[in-house]
Short mmCIF file of C-alpha atoms in Angstrom, two decimals:
data_model
loop_
_atom_site.label_atom_id
_atom_site.label_comp_id
_atom_site.label_asym_id
_atom_site.label_seq_id
_atom_site.Cartn_x
_atom_site.Cartn_y
_atom_site.Cartn_z
CA UNK A 109 86.44 56.35 113.03
CA UNK A 110 89.61 56.91 111.03
CA UNK A 111 91.66 60.01 111.79
CA UNK A 112 90.87 61.60 108.41
CA UNK A 113 87.13 61.15 108.95
CA UNK A 114 87.43 62.75 112.38
CA UNK A 115 89.29 65.78 110.98
CA UNK A 116 86.72 66.18 108.20
CA UNK A 117 83.88 65.98 110.72
CA UNK A 118 85.51 68.65 112.90
CA UNK A 119 85.91 70.91 109.87
CA UNK A 120 82.27 70.35 108.94
CA UNK A 121 81.12 71.24 112.45
CA UNK A 122 83.23 74.41 112.26
CA UNK A 123 81.38 75.48 109.13
CA UNK A 124 84.07 74.84 106.53
CA UNK A 125 82.37 74.19 103.20
CA UNK A 126 85.36 74.33 100.83
CA UNK A 127 88.77 72.67 101.09
CA UNK A 128 91.32 73.98 98.62
CA UNK A 129 94.05 71.48 98.03
CA UNK A 130 96.75 69.83 96.02
CA UNK A 131 97.07 66.04 96.01
CA UNK A 132 98.17 63.77 97.42
CA UNK A 133 96.65 64.53 100.79
CA UNK A 134 94.16 61.92 101.98
CA UNK A 135 92.09 64.57 103.75
CA UNK A 136 90.70 65.61 100.35
CA UNK A 137 88.72 62.38 100.05
CA UNK A 138 87.61 62.36 103.67
CA UNK A 139 86.38 65.96 103.33
CA UNK A 140 84.54 65.24 100.08
CA UNK A 141 82.79 62.35 101.84
CA UNK A 142 81.48 64.87 104.39
CA UNK A 143 80.19 67.15 101.60
CA UNK A 144 83.06 69.63 101.89
CA UNK A 145 83.78 70.69 98.32
CA UNK A 146 87.36 70.01 97.21
CA UNK A 147 88.90 72.61 94.89
CA UNK A 148 92.12 71.41 93.28
CA UNK A 149 94.73 73.89 92.10
CA UNK A 150 97.75 73.77 89.80
CA UNK A 151 100.19 75.03 92.42
CA UNK A 152 100.04 75.13 96.17
CA UNK A 153 100.28 78.83 96.82
CA UNK A 154 97.24 79.54 94.64
CA UNK A 155 95.17 77.22 96.83
CA UNK A 156 96.29 79.07 99.92
CA UNK A 157 95.53 82.40 98.27
CA UNK A 158 92.00 81.14 97.56
CA UNK A 159 91.57 80.05 101.17
CA UNK A 160 92.92 83.45 102.22
CA UNK A 161 90.18 85.25 100.23
CA UNK A 162 87.44 83.02 101.66
CA UNK A 163 88.41 84.19 105.15
CA UNK A 164 88.73 87.83 104.09
CA UNK A 165 85.42 88.32 102.30
CA UNK A 166 83.50 86.68 105.16
CA UNK A 167 85.30 88.66 107.90
CA UNK A 168 86.67 85.36 109.17
CA UNK A 169 83.21 83.91 109.77
CA UNK A 170 84.05 81.19 107.23
CA UNK A 171 87.59 79.97 107.67
CA UNK A 172 89.53 79.23 104.50
CA UNK A 173 91.32 75.87 104.53
CA UNK A 174 94.07 74.37 102.41
CA UNK A 175 95.79 70.97 102.40
CA UNK A 176 98.80 69.66 100.49
CA UNK A 177 101.19 66.73 100.33
CA UNK A 178 104.26 66.39 102.51
CA UNK A 179 107.73 67.35 101.34
CA UNK A 180 107.63 69.35 98.08
CA UNK A 181 103.97 70.30 98.44
CA UNK A 182 104.53 71.80 101.86
CA UNK A 183 107.74 73.48 100.70
CA UNK A 184 105.93 75.10 97.76
CA UNK A 185 103.37 76.54 100.16
CA UNK A 186 105.77 78.48 102.34
CA UNK A 187 105.44 81.82 100.54
CA UNK A 188 101.66 81.78 100.67
CA UNK A 189 101.66 80.93 104.39
CA UNK A 190 104.01 83.87 104.93
CA UNK A 191 101.61 86.05 102.92
CA UNK A 192 98.73 85.11 105.24
CA UNK A 193 100.93 85.91 108.22
CA UNK A 194 101.98 89.29 106.82
CA UNK A 195 98.38 90.21 106.04
CA UNK A 196 96.97 88.78 109.33
CA UNK A 197 94.51 86.44 107.60
CA UNK A 198 93.11 83.43 109.50
CA UNK A 199 93.64 80.33 107.35
CA UNK A 200 93.74 76.66 108.36
CA UNK A 201 96.79 75.00 106.78
CA UNK A 202 96.79 71.17 106.73
CA UNK A 203 99.99 69.70 105.30
CA UNK A 204 100.78 66.02 105.33
CA UNK A 205 104.05 65.24 107.05
CA UNK A 206 106.69 62.54 106.95
CA UNK A 207 106.07 59.46 109.08
CA UNK A 208 106.58 60.21 112.76
CA UNK A 209 109.70 58.04 113.02
CA UNK A 210 111.53 60.18 110.43
CA UNK A 211 109.71 63.52 110.73
CA UNK A 212 112.71 65.14 112.44
CA UNK A 213 115.40 63.48 110.35
CA UNK A 214 117.20 65.77 107.90
CA UNK A 215 116.65 66.60 105.10
CA UNK A 216 112.96 65.76 105.53
CA UNK A 217 110.80 68.88 105.55
CA UNK A 218 108.93 69.34 108.82
CA UNK A 219 106.13 71.86 108.29
CA UNK A 220 105.31 72.40 111.95
CA UNK A 221 108.93 73.37 112.60
CA UNK A 222 109.79 75.17 109.36
CA UNK A 223 106.70 77.41 109.26
CA UNK A 224 106.56 78.26 112.95
CA UNK A 225 108.25 81.62 112.42
CA UNK A 226 105.41 82.94 110.25
CA UNK A 227 102.37 81.12 111.60
CA UNK A 228 100.12 82.00 114.48
CA UNK A 229 100.61 78.43 115.68
CA UNK A 230 101.84 75.08 114.37
CA UNK A 231 101.22 71.62 115.78
CA UNK A 232 101.65 68.07 114.50
CA UNK A 233 99.20 65.27 115.24
CA UNK A 234 101.19 62.53 116.95
CA UNK A 235 98.35 60.84 118.83
CA UNK A 236 94.93 60.18 117.29
CA UNK A 237 93.38 60.47 120.75
CA UNK A 238 94.43 64.15 120.84
CA UNK A 239 92.78 65.21 117.57
CA UNK A 240 89.85 66.96 119.26
CA UNK A 241 92.15 68.96 121.54
CA UNK A 242 94.53 69.86 118.71
CA UNK A 243 91.75 71.23 116.53
CA UNK A 244 90.10 72.91 119.50
CA UNK A 245 93.31 74.85 119.98
CA UNK A 246 93.66 75.51 116.26
CA UNK A 247 90.17 76.90 115.71
CA UNK A 248 90.30 78.94 118.91
CA UNK A 249 93.35 80.71 117.51
CA UNK A 250 91.70 81.11 114.11
CA UNK A 251 88.52 82.63 115.52
CA UNK A 252 90.00 84.87 118.22
CA UNK A 253 92.52 87.69 118.35
CA UNK A 254 94.56 88.96 115.43
CA UNK A 255 94.32 86.70 112.39
CA UNK A 256 97.04 84.52 110.97
CA UNK A 257 97.67 81.07 109.52
CA UNK A 258 97.27 78.12 111.88
CA UNK A 259 98.99 74.91 110.80
CA UNK A 260 98.15 71.34 111.80
CA UNK A 261 100.53 68.77 110.32
CA UNK A 262 99.24 65.25 109.68
CA UNK A 263 102.04 62.63 109.53
CA UNK A 264 101.71 60.11 106.71
CA UNK A 265 101.49 57.16 109.11
CA UNK A 266 98.50 58.60 111.00
CA UNK A 267 95.74 57.95 108.47
CA UNK A 268 94.94 54.43 109.66
CA UNK A 269 94.80 55.48 113.31
CA UNK A 270 91.40 55.25 114.98
CA UNK A 271 89.66 58.06 116.86
CA UNK A 272 87.27 57.03 119.60
CA UNK A 273 83.57 57.61 118.93
CA UNK A 274 81.44 59.55 119.55
CA UNK A 275 83.61 62.49 118.56
CA UNK A 276 83.94 64.91 121.47
CA UNK A 277 83.95 68.17 119.57
CA UNK A 278 81.75 71.27 119.43
CA UNK A 279 82.51 74.46 117.49
CA UNK A 280 84.82 76.61 119.57
CA UNK A 281 83.83 79.94 121.04
CA UNK A 282 84.41 83.28 119.37
CA UNK A 283 85.16 86.05 121.88
CA UNK A 284 85.81 89.77 121.77
CA UNK A 285 87.54 92.10 124.17
CA UNK A 286 87.46 95.85 124.55
CA UNK A 287 89.65 98.71 125.69
CA UNK A 288 90.22 100.12 129.18
CA UNK A 289 87.34 102.55 129.93
CA UNK A 290 89.79 105.11 131.33
CA UNK A 291 91.71 105.12 128.06
CA UNK A 292 88.48 105.34 126.08
CA UNK A 293 87.59 108.47 128.05
CA UNK A 294 91.00 110.01 127.32
CA UNK A 295 90.75 109.18 123.63
CA UNK A 296 87.24 110.62 123.37
CA UNK A 297 88.39 113.90 124.92
CA UNK A 298 91.34 114.10 122.53
CA UNK A 299 89.13 113.55 119.50
CA UNK A 300 86.48 116.00 120.66
CA UNK A 301 89.03 118.77 121.21
CA UNK A 302 91.25 118.07 118.22
CA UNK A 303 91.48 120.85 115.63
CA UNK A 304 92.47 118.70 112.61
CA UNK A 305 91.87 115.01 113.46
CA UNK A 306 92.16 112.20 110.90
CA UNK A 307 90.96 108.60 111.20
CA UNK A 308 93.19 105.88 109.74
CA UNK A 309 91.16 102.67 109.38
CA UNK A 310 92.72 99.24 108.90
CA UNK A 311 91.38 95.80 108.09
CA UNK A 312 90.41 95.26 111.71
CA UNK A 313 87.26 97.18 110.79
CA UNK A 314 86.43 94.44 108.29
CA UNK A 315 86.98 91.57 110.72
CA UNK A 316 84.93 93.33 113.42
CA UNK A 317 82.31 94.32 110.82
CA UNK A 318 82.45 97.75 112.43
CA UNK A 319 81.62 99.70 109.26
CA UNK A 320 78.51 101.45 110.70
CA UNK A 321 80.35 102.56 113.86
CA UNK A 322 83.27 103.94 111.85
CA UNK A 323 80.88 105.97 109.72
CA UNK A 324 78.99 107.23 112.78
CA UNK A 325 82.19 108.38 114.48
CA UNK A 326 83.41 110.21 111.38
CA UNK A 327 80.06 111.96 110.95
CA UNK A 328 79.56 112.77 114.62
CA UNK A 329 82.88 114.66 114.87
CA UNK A 330 83.31 115.57 111.16
CA UNK A 331 86.60 113.69 110.93
CA UNK A 332 88.18 112.84 107.55
CA UNK A 333 88.88 109.13 107.02
CA UNK A 334 91.66 107.38 105.17
CA UNK A 335 92.35 103.65 105.13
CA UNK A 336 95.20 101.23 104.70
CA UNK A 337 95.20 99.02 101.62
CA UNK A 338 93.86 96.20 103.78
CA UNK A 339 91.22 98.52 105.22
CA UNK A 340 90.09 99.85 101.83
CA UNK A 341 86.27 99.63 101.47
CA UNK A 342 85.76 99.89 105.25
CA UNK A 343 84.56 103.47 104.64
CA UNK A 344 82.63 104.49 101.50
CA UNK A 345 85.04 106.39 99.28
CA UNK A 346 82.22 108.45 97.78
CA UNK A 347 81.50 109.87 101.24
CA UNK A 348 82.28 113.61 101.66
CA UNK A 349 84.69 112.75 104.51
CA UNK A 350 86.66 110.14 102.58
CA UNK A 351 90.27 110.99 101.76
CA UNK A 352 90.74 107.71 99.89
CA UNK A 353 92.97 104.77 100.65
CA UNK A 354 96.70 104.65 101.17
CA UNK A 355 99.50 102.59 99.79
CA UNK A 356 102.55 103.36 97.71
CA UNK A 357 100.23 105.45 95.51
CA UNK A 358 97.61 107.69 97.11
CA UNK A 359 95.13 110.46 96.36
CA UNK A 360 96.60 113.87 97.14
CA UNK A 361 94.17 114.41 100.02
CA UNK A 362 95.71 111.57 102.05
CA UNK A 363 99.19 113.04 102.71
CA UNK A 364 97.77 116.57 102.80
CA UNK A 365 95.37 115.89 105.67
CA UNK A 366 97.75 113.60 107.54
CA UNK A 367 100.49 116.22 107.43
CA UNK A 368 98.09 118.88 108.69
CA UNK A 369 96.57 116.66 111.40
CA UNK A 370 97.09 117.30 115.09
CA UNK A 371 95.54 113.96 116.13
CA UNK A 372 95.61 110.70 114.13
CA UNK A 373 93.28 107.94 115.31
CA UNK A 374 94.35 104.54 114.00
CA UNK A 375 91.57 101.97 114.38
CA UNK A 376 91.87 98.27 113.52
CA UNK A 377 95.37 98.82 112.18
CA UNK A 378 98.96 97.89 113.01
CA UNK A 379 100.69 101.07 111.75
CA UNK A 380 103.29 98.71 110.30
CA UNK A 381 106.03 100.62 108.52
CA UNK A 382 106.10 99.37 104.97
CA UNK A 383 107.05 100.67 101.55
CA UNK A 384 103.52 99.75 100.44
CA UNK A 385 101.65 101.72 103.09
CA UNK A 386 101.09 105.28 104.25
CA UNK A 387 104.07 106.82 106.03
CA UNK A 388 102.75 108.48 109.17
CA UNK A 389 104.13 112.00 109.62
CA UNK A 390 106.30 112.62 112.67
CA UNK A 391 105.28 114.66 115.66
CA UNK A 392 101.58 113.83 115.64
CA UNK A 393 99.46 112.82 118.61
CA UNK A 394 98.45 109.24 117.86
CA UNK A 395 95.65 107.18 119.35
CA UNK A 396 96.22 103.56 118.41
CA UNK A 397 93.41 101.02 118.62
CA UNK A 398 94.53 97.51 117.75
CA UNK A 399 93.53 93.94 118.51
CA UNK A 400 97.15 92.99 119.18
CA UNK A 401 98.98 94.76 122.04
CA UNK A 402 102.28 93.77 120.41
CA UNK A 403 101.58 96.40 117.76
CA UNK A 404 101.51 99.28 120.25
CA UNK A 405 104.63 101.45 119.84
CA UNK A 406 106.00 98.98 117.29
CA UNK A 407 106.35 101.51 114.47
CA UNK A 408 104.76 104.71 115.76
CA UNK A 409 104.65 106.22 119.22
CA UNK A 410 101.14 106.14 120.64
CA UNK A 411 99.87 108.59 123.23
CA UNK A 412 96.86 106.37 124.00
CA UNK A 413 96.48 102.65 123.34
CA UNK A 414 93.05 101.08 122.96
CA UNK A 415 93.51 97.31 122.83
CA UNK A 416 90.49 95.43 121.62
CA UNK A 417 87.99 94.59 118.91
CA UNK A 418 87.45 97.58 116.62
CA UNK A 419 83.68 97.34 116.97
CA UNK A 420 83.75 97.32 120.77
CA UNK A 421 86.25 100.17 120.85
CA UNK A 422 84.15 102.29 118.50
CA UNK A 423 80.98 101.50 120.45
CA UNK A 424 82.66 102.64 123.66
CA UNK A 425 84.06 105.79 122.04
CA UNK A 426 80.70 106.73 120.54
CA UNK A 427 79.01 106.31 123.91
CA UNK A 428 81.62 108.45 125.65
CA UNK A 429 81.58 111.13 122.95
CA UNK A 430 77.78 111.16 123.01
CA UNK A 431 77.85 112.43 126.59
CA UNK A 432 79.08 115.82 125.40
CA UNK A 433 78.61 115.92 121.62
CA UNK A 434 74.96 115.15 121.13
CA UNK A 435 74.57 116.02 117.45
CA UNK A 436 76.65 115.61 114.33
CA UNK A 437 79.09 118.42 113.74
CA UNK A 438 78.86 120.50 110.57
CA UNK A 439 80.91 118.74 107.88
CA UNK A 440 80.52 121.37 105.19
CA UNK A 441 83.83 123.13 105.72
CA UNK A 442 86.04 120.05 105.91
CA UNK A 443 84.08 118.32 103.14
CA UNK A 444 84.69 121.29 100.85
CA UNK A 445 88.42 121.10 101.58
CA UNK A 446 88.46 117.41 100.75
CA UNK A 447 86.45 117.89 97.57
CA UNK A 448 88.78 120.66 96.40
CA UNK A 449 91.83 118.47 96.97
CA UNK A 450 90.25 115.57 95.09
CA UNK A 451 89.24 117.86 92.22
CA UNK A 452 92.72 119.34 91.84
CA UNK A 453 94.35 115.91 91.97
CA UNK A 454 91.95 114.28 89.51
CA UNK A 455 92.34 117.14 87.05
CA UNK A 456 96.06 116.35 86.90
CA UNK A 457 95.40 112.66 86.26
CA UNK A 458 92.40 112.95 83.96
CA UNK A 459 94.56 113.05 80.79
CA UNK A 460 95.84 109.57 81.68
CA UNK A 461 92.46 108.29 82.87
CA UNK A 462 90.86 109.29 79.57
CA UNK A 463 93.87 108.84 77.27
CA UNK A 464 93.00 107.83 73.69
CA UNK A 465 96.44 106.54 72.73
CA UNK A 466 97.39 103.08 71.54
CA UNK A 467 99.10 101.16 73.08
CA UNK A 468 96.52 101.72 75.78
CA UNK A 469 97.26 103.72 78.87
CA UNK A 470 96.64 101.35 81.86
CA UNK A 471 94.93 104.16 83.73
CA UNK A 472 92.40 104.46 80.91
CA UNK A 473 91.68 100.72 81.08
CA UNK A 474 91.03 100.79 84.82
CA UNK A 475 89.02 104.02 84.63
CA UNK A 476 86.74 102.51 82.00
CA UNK A 477 86.50 99.31 84.04
CA UNK A 478 85.32 101.22 87.11
CA UNK A 479 82.78 103.14 85.08
CA UNK A 480 81.41 100.01 83.38
CA UNK A 481 80.96 97.46 86.18
CA UNK A 482 78.51 97.69 89.07
CA UNK A 483 81.07 98.75 91.68
CA UNK A 484 78.81 97.95 94.64
CA UNK A 485 78.45 94.34 93.48
CA UNK A 486 82.05 93.82 92.42
CA UNK A 487 84.95 92.44 94.44
CA UNK A 488 88.26 93.53 92.96
CA UNK A 489 91.90 93.03 93.88
CA UNK A 490 95.15 94.34 92.51
CA UNK A 491 98.37 92.46 92.02
CA UNK A 492 101.86 93.42 93.13
CA UNK A 493 103.65 96.30 91.44
CA UNK A 494 102.15 98.65 88.88
CA UNK A 495 98.56 97.26 88.91
CA UNK A 496 98.32 98.00 92.63
CA UNK A 497 99.52 101.58 92.21
CA UNK A 498 97.38 102.20 89.12
CA UNK A 499 94.20 100.81 90.68
CA UNK A 500 94.07 101.58 94.41
CA UNK A 501 94.09 105.42 94.40
CA UNK A 502 91.39 105.77 91.77
CA UNK A 503 88.97 102.89 92.43
CA UNK A 504 86.26 104.24 94.71
CA UNK A 505 84.65 101.55 96.84
CA UNK A 506 81.12 102.02 98.10
CA UNK A 507 80.42 98.75 99.96
CA UNK A 508 82.45 96.85 102.58
CA UNK A 509 84.66 93.94 101.51
CA UNK A 510 84.49 94.82 97.82
CA UNK A 511 88.22 95.51 97.54
CA UNK A 512 90.89 93.03 98.66
CA UNK A 513 93.89 95.22 99.33
CA UNK A 514 97.28 94.00 100.47
CA UNK A 515 100.90 95.00 100.48
CA UNK A 516 102.97 94.13 103.55
CA UNK A 517 104.38 91.30 101.46
CA UNK A 518 103.97 91.43 97.71
CA UNK A 519 103.84 88.09 95.93
CA UNK A 520 103.43 88.42 92.20
CA UNK A 521 100.35 86.56 91.00
CA UNK A 522 98.58 86.70 94.38
CA UNK A 523 95.50 88.41 92.93
CA UNK A 524 94.33 85.47 90.81
CA UNK A 525 93.85 83.20 93.81
CA UNK A 526 92.17 85.99 95.76
CA UNK A 527 89.64 86.54 92.97
CA UNK A 528 88.86 82.83 92.71
CA UNK A 529 88.48 82.45 96.47
CA UNK A 530 86.25 85.52 96.62
CA UNK A 531 84.04 84.06 93.87
CA UNK A 532 83.76 80.76 95.74
CA UNK A 533 82.66 82.56 98.90
CA UNK A 534 80.52 85.21 97.18
CA UNK A 535 79.19 83.61 93.96
CA UNK A 536 76.75 86.47 93.29
CA UNK A 537 79.55 89.04 93.01
CA UNK A 538 81.56 89.92 89.92
CA UNK A 539 85.09 89.05 91.08
CA UNK A 540 88.03 90.66 89.30
CA UNK A 541 91.79 90.48 89.59
CA UNK A 542 94.05 93.02 87.91
CA UNK A 543 97.58 91.88 87.09
CA UNK A 544 100.47 92.53 84.76
CA UNK A 545 102.59 90.42 82.46
CA UNK A 546 105.08 89.78 85.27
CA UNK A 547 102.42 88.43 87.65
CA UNK A 548 100.78 86.16 85.10
CA UNK A 549 104.11 84.43 84.63
CA UNK A 550 103.94 83.25 88.24
CA UNK A 551 100.37 81.98 88.47
CA UNK A 552 98.81 82.13 85.01
CA UNK A 553 98.57 78.34 84.75
CA UNK A 554 95.92 78.45 87.44
CA UNK A 555 93.51 80.20 85.11
CA UNK A 556 92.91 76.59 84.08
CA UNK A 557 91.77 76.00 87.66
CA UNK A 558 89.09 78.65 87.23
CA UNK A 559 87.85 76.83 84.11
CA UNK A 560 88.03 73.30 85.51
CA UNK A 561 86.51 74.20 88.88
CA UNK A 562 83.81 76.38 87.28
CA UNK A 563 84.86 79.64 88.97
CA UNK A 564 83.75 82.44 86.59
CA UNK A 565 86.06 85.30 87.50
CA UNK A 566 87.11 88.18 85.26
CA UNK A 567 90.86 88.58 84.97
CA UNK A 568 92.17 91.92 83.69
CA UNK A 569 95.70 91.68 82.29
CA UNK A 570 97.69 94.86 81.64
CA UNK A 571 100.35 93.63 79.23
CA UNK A 572 103.14 96.05 78.35
CA UNK A 573 105.52 93.30 77.21
CA UNK A 574 108.23 94.28 79.68
CA UNK A 575 107.36 92.79 83.08
CA UNK A 576 106.65 96.39 84.16
CA UNK A 577 110.37 97.14 84.39
CA UNK A 578 111.54 100.60 83.53
CA UNK A 579 114.36 101.00 81.02
CA UNK A 580 116.38 102.96 83.54
CA UNK A 581 116.41 99.98 85.94
CA UNK A 582 117.81 97.46 83.44
CA UNK A 583 118.89 99.42 80.34
CA UNK A 584 121.61 97.03 79.10
CA UNK A 585 119.55 93.89 79.68
CA UNK A 586 116.49 95.46 78.07
CA UNK A 587 118.07 97.09 75.05
CA UNK A 588 120.94 94.69 74.29
CA UNK A 589 119.50 91.30 75.21
CA UNK A 590 115.73 91.96 75.31
CA UNK A 591 115.63 90.20 78.69
CA UNK A 592 112.24 91.62 79.62
CA UNK A 593 110.55 91.51 76.24
CA UNK A 594 107.57 89.18 76.70
CA UNK A 595 105.32 88.75 73.71
CA UNK A 596 103.04 85.91 74.78
CA UNK A 597 99.41 85.82 73.73
CA UNK A 598 97.66 85.32 77.05
CA UNK A 599 94.15 85.69 75.65
CA UNK A 600 94.93 82.67 73.47
CA UNK A 601 96.13 80.84 76.57
CA UNK A 602 92.77 81.49 78.27
CA UNK A 603 90.93 80.12 75.24
CA UNK A 604 93.18 77.07 75.16
CA UNK A 605 92.21 76.34 78.75
CA UNK A 606 88.51 76.51 77.84
CA UNK A 607 87.78 80.01 79.11
CA UNK A 608 87.04 83.23 77.28
CA UNK A 609 90.05 85.25 76.15
CA UNK A 610 90.17 88.51 74.25
CA UNK A 611 93.04 90.84 73.36
CA UNK A 612 92.21 94.54 73.27
CA UNK A 613 94.43 97.11 71.56
CA UNK A 614 92.28 100.20 70.84
CA UNK A 615 90.66 102.64 73.34
CA UNK A 616 87.22 102.34 71.73
CA UNK A 617 87.35 98.55 72.27
CA UNK A 618 87.79 98.74 76.06
CA UNK A 619 84.20 99.16 77.24
CA UNK A 620 82.61 96.72 74.73
CA UNK A 621 85.19 94.09 75.73
CA UNK A 622 84.46 94.59 79.43
CA UNK A 623 80.72 94.25 78.78
CA UNK A 624 81.31 91.02 76.84
CA UNK A 625 83.45 89.78 79.71
CA UNK A 626 80.72 90.47 82.24
CA UNK A 627 78.21 88.59 80.11
CA UNK A 628 80.54 85.59 79.88
CA UNK A 629 81.06 85.46 83.65
CA UNK A 630 77.30 85.60 84.14
CA UNK A 631 77.11 82.56 81.86
CA UNK A 632 79.59 80.76 84.14
CA UNK A 633 82.70 81.19 81.97
CA UNK A 634 86.02 82.48 83.37
CA UNK A 635 87.28 85.50 81.41
CA UNK A 636 90.74 86.87 80.67
CA UNK A 637 90.84 90.28 79.01
CA UNK A 638 94.33 91.14 77.81
CA UNK A 639 94.89 94.86 77.30
CA UNK A 640 98.01 95.85 75.36
CA UNK A 641 99.31 98.84 77.30
CA UNK A 642 102.07 101.38 77.23
CA UNK A 643 105.05 101.24 79.59
CA UNK A 644 103.42 103.71 82.00
CA UNK A 645 105.73 104.39 84.93
CA UNK A 646 104.21 107.40 86.71
CA UNK A 647 102.20 106.66 89.85
CA UNK A 648 100.54 108.92 92.40
CA UNK A 649 103.28 108.69 95.02
CA UNK A 650 102.68 110.96 98.03
CA UNK A 651 99.61 112.29 96.31
CA UNK A 652 101.41 113.52 93.21
#
């Protein structure tokens, strides 16, 4: 069989049902012939963002895949590959490459060389006879260990090469590994005897699907739980022990309890120091459980390291703790503390969350959104900048994988592709992205992709006509030259593409518009709701 047919067959055997792509890449046709649905995008990074979401909302059980043309197509994809790397998302990247005889001749772009620095692995196909081994290596890396993009480059002169039949390929194994029992015993003793412990849960909980174990541990020892942005929704945020999620903006309870903690247990996390994450207070005893040993002592000093799958680690901890703590501890005292902190914090923010002004306060828009949709059956994601900080502290998740949080790298416009990919993987969910007028300038054209590919998402645009920039940052440019004054009608753009677009300007119009949007998505129509908002600059930094 031809090389392209062999690759498509391997993908099919590995359970890939959707191939996001941008032509020309001949794999698109070969995949379609094997009943792998092709989804064509307007720009390469959106396709990778969609593949990214497919992997995320399935905990990596379905691997997102993206292919693109050689040269410019591969070059345009670099930022999105880096995003997958920064967020540790397993995605199969399949660029075409220049013919083998000139693949290393400047200035030709060589994907397997150029993207090596921010990929889990890269490898070109130079012999058709090696295709089974190459993809065996690729999928083994995708399905095991910490996630990340895996790139297989297909040179343009390889498509007519023949692969020997029958194809010698079976789906690769998926393995897990756990922590040293001696270290588990030490960690269990620390947690049992801690006076003010806090659990910090990362997205490793999602990939391990260890949500029940995390909840059991918190309840057994009455430990408050906070999460990273990537780990948001791994613990129900309506639970009495939930502090909420962290990021640049956080509920007040998060820094309060971390600062007062004597032991912090990080599970399924990297503790990566980032402007868009929780800053861990100094001088705390830290237990760090991570899938990647390279993360130990990278950004915080760990007293105990538990290297392994979050589910296996939690199982082992629960077993060890159960030897001495045989019943759930009383949560009433700590739960009352948490509730009081949440109440005080929300009282400060309620004037913004219920503001009746026009232009609309963005907090009011997102508050009404949360109180209108079925949160348990909604997958939502923020975009970079203000939408992230206005959404993440206040949106309370109740089911796993219903919030796609991110922040180690912050590409504007990333949320649109995530929402579309989530809808492809979970068609029964209402999938929403929240972005601003800066982000839509990067990826707004791909709303047409949602229409053309029949992906009925709901896109919430917070438009303050200034790219979210504060006057104090660019006062001369803003006031003298109007450099950030954007007055586009994006709802009209959505209608022009064949979707549903509506511009909302009054507080009393918010909920009816959201309800109309939900109805349209249920009818299979992509929706863009454009809310004209004020230039709101205050966010809940360090729980303010």
